[in-house]
Amino acid sequence: RTVKEMIRAGAGAVHLEDQVAQKRCGHRPNKEIVSKAEMVDRIKAAADARTDQDFFIIARTDAFQKEGLEAGADGIFAEAVHTLEDYKAFAEGLGGAPLLANITEFGATPLFTREELSDAGASMILYPLSAFRAMNQAALNVYRTIREEGTQKNVVDTMQTRMELYDFLGYHDYERKLDELFAQQRGE
């Protein structure tokens, strides 16, 4: 059902993992994973439910296993890999199937470069929290300043301006299009 709903919603891919339902961060200790047979069943069920052959199924694993590929996954998400040599070994064991590297700050995996990961056989890289961590730190700075100083005046220079946001979003083009549509409705 999940795969069918994701396809219906317009998603292009999904990753399914081998951890038990009481999931932990992949970069934390004491993770529990399901049996190989259960992971294979998860991937087979997803592959069988696929109604769009272009929909990409990634088997996310917290163990060095390749059973997910044998069950019909299109790629592997190798979690908490420690070395480029481990990525190379993983990639070689996949026989050319896409390998996703999860490069998250402050985790078990070093912050390898795109080139290093590509050379090691990774064809996809995930940076899941980089922008969020930066935004969170910036928000903390702003709210601490407001709380301590009673104003945001001393941190305004760290903010994106309204015009920078509008330019980035193409907001003025959007407004022009709205004006055109409203003018047409009014018969102008």
PDB file of C-alpha atoms in Angstrom:
ATOM      1  CA  ARG A   1       0.000   0.000   0.000  1.00  0.00           C
ATOM      2  CA  THR A   2       2.803   2.446   0.858  1.00  0.00           C
ATOM      3  CA  VAL A   3       4.471   2.031  -2.536  1.00  0.00           C
ATOM      4  CA  LYS A   4       1.191   2.473  -4.384  1.00  0.00           C
ATOM      5  CA  GLU A   5       0.356   5.598  -2.365  1.00  0.00           C
ATOM      6  CA  MET A   6       3.826   7.064  -2.883  1.00  0.00           C
ATOM      7  CA  ILE A   7       3.535   6.534  -6.645  1.00  0.00           C
ATOM      8  CA  ARG A   8       0.035   8.019  -6.654  1.00  0.00           C
ATOM      9  CA  ALA A   9       1.381  11.058  -4.762  1.00  0.00           C
ATOM     10  CA  GLY A  10       4.062  11.576  -7.413  1.00  0.00           C
ATOM     11  CA  ALA A  11       7.140  10.334  -5.567  1.00  0.00           C
ATOM     12  CA  GLY A  12       9.933   8.937  -7.710  1.00  0.00           C
ATOM     13  CA  ALA A  13      11.575   6.698  -5.124  1.00  0.00           C
ATOM     14  CA  VAL A  14      11.366   5.280  -1.640  1.00  0.00           C
ATOM     15  CA  HIS A  15      13.814   3.562   0.644  1.00  0.00           C
ATOM     16  CA  LEU A  16      12.839   0.714   2.923  1.00  0.00           C
ATOM     17  CA  GLU A  17      15.061  -0.271   5.800  1.00  0.00           C
ATOM     18  CA  ASP A  18      16.029  -3.348   7.730  1.00  0.00           C
ATOM     19  CA  GLN A  19      15.622  -1.938  11.245  1.00  0.00           C
ATOM     20  CA  VAL A  20      12.848  -3.081  13.553  1.00  0.00           C
ATOM     21  CA  ALA A  21       9.857  -0.781  14.024  1.00  0.00           C
ATOM     22  CA  GLN A  22      11.418   0.852  17.090  1.00  0.00           C
ATOM     23  CA  LYS A  23      13.913   2.586  14.818  1.00  0.00           C
ATOM     24  CA  ARG A  24      17.042   4.350  15.977  1.00  0.00           C
ATOM     25  CA  CYS A  25      19.237   6.750  14.076  1.00  0.00           C
ATOM     26  CA  GLY A  26      21.532   4.727  11.855  1.00  0.00           C
ATOM     27  CA  HIS A  27      24.551   6.448  13.359  1.00  0.00           C
ATOM     28  CA  ARG A  28      23.665   5.439  16.932  1.00  0.00           C
ATOM     29  CA  PRO A  29      24.553   2.229  18.766  1.00  0.00           C
ATOM     30  CA  ASN A  30      22.199  -0.611  19.738  1.00  0.00           C
ATOM     31  CA  LYS A  31      20.241  -0.762  16.498  1.00  0.00           C
ATOM     32  CA  GLU A  32      18.188  -3.880  15.996  1.00  0.00           C
ATOM     33  CA  ILE A  33      17.589  -5.197  12.515  1.00  0.00           C
ATOM     34  CA  VAL A  34      15.045  -7.658  11.216  1.00  0.00           C
ATOM     35  CA  SER A  35      16.037 -11.043   9.857  1.00  0.00           C
ATOM     36  CA  LYS A  36      17.387 -11.342   6.333  1.00  0.00           C
ATOM     37  CA  ALA A  37      14.199 -13.136   5.329  1.00  0.00           C
ATOM     38  CA  GLU A  38      11.996 -10.316   6.628  1.00  0.00           C
ATOM     39  CA  MET A  39      14.041  -7.674   4.794  1.00  0.00           C
ATOM     40  CA  VAL A  40      13.799  -9.683   1.591  1.00  0.00           C
ATOM     41  CA  ASP A  41      10.025  -9.949   2.118  1.00  0.00           C
ATOM     42  CA  ARG A  42       9.774  -6.159   2.626  1.00  0.00           C
ATOM     43  CA  ILE A  43      11.589  -5.463  -0.627  1.00  0.00           C
ATOM     44  CA  LYS A  44       9.703  -8.148  -2.570  1.00  0.00           C
ATOM     45  CA  ALA A  45       6.379  -6.727  -1.365  1.00  0.00           C
ATOM     46  CA  ALA A  46       7.421  -3.225  -2.439  1.00  0.00           C
ATOM     47  CA  ALA A  47       8.668  -4.425  -5.824  1.00  0.00           C
ATOM     48  CA  ASP A  48       5.490  -6.428  -6.412  1.00  0.00           C
ATOM     49  CA  ALA A  49       3.322  -3.421  -5.501  1.00  0.00           C
ATOM     50  CA  ARG A  50       5.117  -1.133  -7.946  1.00  0.00           C
ATOM     51  CA  THR A  51       2.657   0.199 -10.534  1.00  0.00           C
ATOM     52  CA  ASP A  52       5.253   2.406 -12.235  1.00  0.00           C
ATOM     53  CA  GLN A  53       8.369   0.604 -13.462  1.00  0.00           C
ATOM     54  CA  ASP A  54      10.346   3.877 -13.202  1.00  0.00           C
ATOM     55  CA  PHE A  55       9.641   4.080  -9.457  1.00  0.00           C
ATOM     56  CA  PHE A  56      12.973   3.477  -7.706  1.00  0.00           C
ATOM     57  CA  ILE A  57      13.152   1.225  -4.635  1.00  0.00           C
ATOM     58  CA  ILE A  58      16.205   1.559  -2.413  1.00  0.00           C
ATOM     59  CA  ALA A  59      16.992  -1.032   0.246  1.00  0.00           C
ATOM     60  CA  ARG A  60      18.398   0.875   3.239  1.00  0.00           C
ATOM     61  CA  THR A  61      20.541  -1.292   5.424  1.00  0.00           C
ATOM     62  CA  ASP A  62      22.205  -0.993   8.778  1.00  0.00           C
ATOM     63  CA  ALA A  63      24.149  -4.186   8.076  1.00  0.00           C
ATOM     64  CA  PHE A  64      26.489  -5.135   5.263  1.00  0.00           C
ATOM     65  CA  GLN A  65      24.012  -7.319   3.406  1.00  0.00           C
ATOM     66  CA  LYS A  66      22.864  -7.450  -0.190  1.00  0.00           C
ATOM     67  CA  GLU A  67      19.687  -9.473   0.186  1.00  0.00           C
ATOM     68  CA  GLY A  68      17.612  -6.399  -0.611  1.00  0.00           C
ATOM     69  CA  LEU A  69      18.929  -6.291  -4.155  1.00  0.00           C
ATOM     70  CA  GLU A  70      18.163  -9.935  -4.740  1.00  0.00           C
ATOM     71  CA  ALA A  71      14.580  -9.270  -3.721  1.00  0.00           C
ATOM     72  CA  GLY A  72      13.996  -6.579  -6.359  1.00  0.00           C
ATOM     73  CA  ALA A  73      15.439  -3.354  -4.972  1.00  0.00           C
ATOM     74  CA  ASP A  74      16.900  -0.982  -7.530  1.00  0.00           C
ATOM     75  CA  GLY A  75      19.634   0.360  -5.263  1.00  0.00           C
ATOM     76  CA  ILE A  76      21.136   0.077  -1.796  1.00  0.00           C
ATOM     77  CA  PHE A  77      21.333   2.725   0.948  1.00  0.00           C
ATOM     78  CA  ALA A  78      24.376   1.783   3.011  1.00  0.00           C
ATOM     79  CA  GLU A  79      24.059   3.384   6.437  1.00  0.00           C
ATOM     80  CA  ALA A  80      26.877   4.354   8.823  1.00  0.00           C
ATOM     81  CA  VAL A  81      29.735   3.202   6.588  1.00  0.00           C
ATOM     82  CA  HIS A  82      33.090   4.164   8.095  1.00  0.00           C
ATOM     83  CA  THR A  83      35.650   4.038   5.290  1.00  0.00           C
ATOM     84  CA  LEU A  84      35.969   4.528   1.546  1.00  0.00           C
ATOM     85  CA  GLU A  85      37.312   0.982   1.380  1.00  0.00           C
ATOM     86  CA  ASP A  86      34.018  -0.240   2.882  1.00  0.00           C
ATOM     87  CA  TYR A  87      32.083   1.707   0.233  1.00  0.00           C
ATOM     88  CA  LYS A  88      34.275   0.139  -2.470  1.00  0.00           C
ATOM     89  CA  ALA A  89      33.667  -3.351  -1.105  1.00  0.00           C
ATOM     90  CA  PHE A  90      29.959  -2.657  -0.857  1.00  0.00           C
ATOM     91  CA  ALA A  91      29.801  -1.328  -4.429  1.00  0.00           C
ATOM     92  CA  GLU A  92      31.745  -4.274  -5.798  1.00  0.00           C
ATOM     93  CA  GLY A  93      29.369  -6.659  -4.069  1.00  0.00           C
ATOM     94  CA  LEU A  94      26.369  -5.009  -5.710  1.00  0.00           C
ATOM     95  CA  GLY A  95      27.396  -5.820  -9.250  1.00  0.00           C
ATOM     96  CA  GLY A  96      26.826  -2.318 -10.620  1.00  0.00           C
ATOM     97  CA  ALA A  97      23.558  -1.519  -8.834  1.00  0.00           C
ATOM     98  CA  PRO A  98      23.323   2.055  -7.484  1.00  0.00           C
ATOM     99  CA  LEU A  99      24.778   2.657  -4.037  1.00  0.00           C
ATOM    100  CA  LEU A 100      23.588   5.571  -1.885  1.00  0.00           C
ATOM    101  CA  ALA A 101      25.945   7.146   0.655  1.00  0.00           C
ATOM    102  CA  ASN A 102      24.396   8.977   3.610  1.00  0.00           C
ATOM    103  CA  ILE A 103      26.677  11.897   4.494  1.00  0.00           C
ATOM    104  CA  THR A 104      25.278  13.426   7.649  1.00  0.00           C
ATOM    105  CA  GLU A 105      27.305  15.627   9.941  1.00  0.00           C
ATOM    106  CA  PHE A 106      28.279  14.378  13.396  1.00  0.00           C
ATOM    107  CA  GLY A 107      27.592  10.753  12.501  1.00  0.00           C
ATOM    108  CA  ALA A 108      29.579   7.569  12.036  1.00  0.00           C
ATOM    109  CA  THR A 109      30.468   8.276   8.394  1.00  0.00           C
ATOM    110  CA  PRO A 110      33.267  10.776   7.695  1.00  0.00           C
ATOM    111  CA  LEU A 111      32.383  13.764   5.503  1.00  0.00           C
ATOM    112  CA  PHE A 112      33.765  12.309   2.288  1.00  0.00           C
ATOM    113  CA  THR A 113      33.689  14.452  -0.859  1.00  0.00           C
ATOM    114  CA  ARG A 114      31.509  13.705  -3.890  1.00  0.00           C
ATOM    115  CA  GLU A 115      34.634  12.745  -5.819  1.00  0.00           C
ATOM    116  CA  GLU A 116      35.853  10.367  -3.107  1.00  0.00           C
ATOM    117  CA  LEU A 117      32.449   8.706  -2.884  1.00  0.00           C
ATOM    118  CA  SER A 118      32.106   8.459  -6.642  1.00  0.00           C
ATOM    119  CA  ASP A 119      35.541   6.873  -6.897  1.00  0.00           C
ATOM    120  CA  ALA A 120      34.497   4.417  -4.173  1.00  0.00           C
ATOM    121  CA  GLY A 121      31.404   3.390  -6.165  1.00  0.00           C
ATOM    122  CA  ALA A 122      28.631   5.501  -4.653  1.00  0.00           C
ATOM    123  CA  SER A 123      26.296   6.856  -7.333  1.00  0.00           C
ATOM    124  CA  MET A 124      23.938   8.763  -5.025  1.00  0.00           C
ATOM    125  CA  ILE A 125      24.703  10.932  -1.995  1.00  0.00           C
ATOM    126  CA  LEU A 126      22.233  12.033   0.644  1.00  0.00           C
ATOM    127  CA  TYR A 127      22.846  15.160   2.759  1.00  0.00           C
ATOM    128  CA  PRO A 128      19.752  14.786   4.961  1.00  0.00           C
ATOM    129  CA  LEU A 129      20.255  17.411   7.652  1.00  0.00           C
ATOM    130  CA  SER A 130      22.952  19.824   6.477  1.00  0.00           C
ATOM    131  CA  ALA A 131      20.652  22.754   5.700  1.00  0.00           C
ATOM    132  CA  PHE A 132      18.407  21.998   8.671  1.00  0.00           C
ATOM    133  CA  ARG A 133      21.351  22.080  11.071  1.00  0.00           C
ATOM    134  CA  ALA A 134      22.492  25.421   9.665  1.00  0.00           C
ATOM    135  CA  MET A 135      18.955  26.854   9.828  1.00  0.00           C
ATOM    136  CA  ASN A 136      18.487  25.593  13.378  1.00  0.00           C
ATOM    137  CA  GLN A 137      21.749  27.197  14.522  1.00  0.00           C
ATOM    138  CA  ALA A 138      20.756  30.471  12.831  1.00  0.00           C
ATOM    139  CA  ALA A 139      17.308  30.371  14.462  1.00  0.00           C
ATOM    140  CA  LEU A 140      18.830  29.762  17.887  1.00  0.00           C
ATOM    141  CA  ASN A 141      21.144  32.730  17.370  1.00  0.00           C
ATOM    142  CA  VAL A 142      18.243  34.999  16.399  1.00  0.00           C
ATOM    143  CA  TYR A 143      15.966  33.964  19.256  1.00  0.00           C
ATOM    144  CA  ARG A 144      18.753  34.126  21.856  1.00  0.00           C
ATOM    145  CA  THR A 145      19.555  37.640  20.655  1.00  0.00           C
ATOM    146  CA  ILE A 146      15.895  38.715  20.827  1.00  0.00           C
ATOM    147  CA  ARG A 147      15.549  37.233  24.289  1.00  0.00           C
ATOM    148  CA  GLU A 148      18.776  38.779  25.592  1.00  0.00           C
ATOM    149  CA  GLU A 149      18.616  42.157  23.793  1.00  0.00           C
ATOM    150  CA  GLY A 150      14.881  42.615  23.287  1.00  0.00           C
ATOM    151  CA  THR A 151      15.350  43.145  19.523  1.00  0.00           C
ATOM    152  CA  GLN A 152      16.680  41.426  16.437  1.00  0.00           C
ATOM    153  CA  LYS A 153      18.559  44.533  15.241  1.00  0.00           C
ATOM    154  CA  ASN A 154      22.014  43.035  15.877  1.00  0.00           C
ATOM    155  CA  VAL A 155      21.372  39.896  13.812  1.00  0.00           C
ATOM    156  CA  VAL A 156      19.496  41.379  10.839  1.00  0.00           C
ATOM    157  CA  ASP A 157      22.715  41.296   8.812  1.00  0.00           C
ATOM    158  CA  THR A 158      22.741  37.478   9.153  1.00  0.00           C
ATOM    159  CA  MET A 159      19.267  37.179   7.574  1.00  0.00           C
ATOM    160  CA  GLN A 160      18.134  36.768   4.007  1.00  0.00           C
ATOM    161  CA  THR A 161      16.403  39.985   2.957  1.00  0.00           C
ATOM    162  CA  ARG A 162      12.863  40.065   1.627  1.00  0.00           C
ATOM    163  CA  MET A 163      14.178  41.005  -1.825  1.00  0.00           C
ATOM    164  CA  GLU A 164      16.724  38.181  -1.799  1.00  0.00           C
ATOM    165  CA  LEU A 165      13.933  35.732  -0.984  1.00  0.00           C
ATOM    166  CA  TYR A 166      11.643  37.147  -3.674  1.00  0.00           C
ATOM    167  CA  ASP A 167      14.435  37.034  -6.250  1.00  0.00           C
ATOM    168  CA  PHE A 168      15.293  33.463  -5.340  1.00  0.00           C
ATOM    169  CA  LEU A 169      11.664  32.326  -5.552  1.00  0.00           C
ATOM    170  CA  GLY A 170      10.875  34.311  -8.685  1.00  0.00           C
ATOM    171  CA  TYR A 171       8.093  35.937  -6.689  1.00  0.00           C
ATOM    172  CA  HIS A 172       7.808  39.027  -8.886  1.00  0.00           C
ATOM    173  CA  ASP A 173       7.159  36.814 -11.925  1.00  0.00           C
ATOM    174  CA  TYR A 174       4.414  35.113  -9.910  1.00  0.00           C
ATOM    175  CA  GLU A 175       2.850  38.493  -9.047  1.00  0.00           C
ATOM    176  CA  ARG A 176       3.009  39.584 -12.705  1.00  0.00           C
ATOM    177  CA  LYS A 177       1.213  36.390 -13.724  1.00  0.00           C
ATOM    178  CA  LEU A 178      -1.451  37.004 -11.070  1.00  0.00           C
ATOM    179  CA  ASP A 179      -1.912  40.570 -12.332  1.00  0.00           C
ATOM    180  CA  GLU A 180      -2.362  39.253 -15.889  1.00  0.00           C
ATOM    181  CA  LEU A 181      -4.911  36.673 -14.778  1.00  0.00           C
ATOM    182  CA  PHE A 182      -6.892  39.207 -12.711  1.00  0.00           C
ATOM    183  CA  ALA A 183      -6.819  41.692 -15.602  1.00  0.00           C
ATOM    184  CA  GLN A 184      -8.228  39.008 -17.913  1.00  0.00           C
ATOM    185  CA  GLN A 185     -10.978  38.196 -15.418  1.00  0.00           C
ATOM    186  CA  ARG A 186     -11.917  41.878 -15.199  1.00  0.00           C
ATOM    187  CA  GLY A 187     -11.931  42.065 -19.009  1.00  0.00           C
ATOM    188  CA  GLU A 188      -9.085  44.533 -19.257  1.00  0.00           C
TER     189      GLU A 188
END
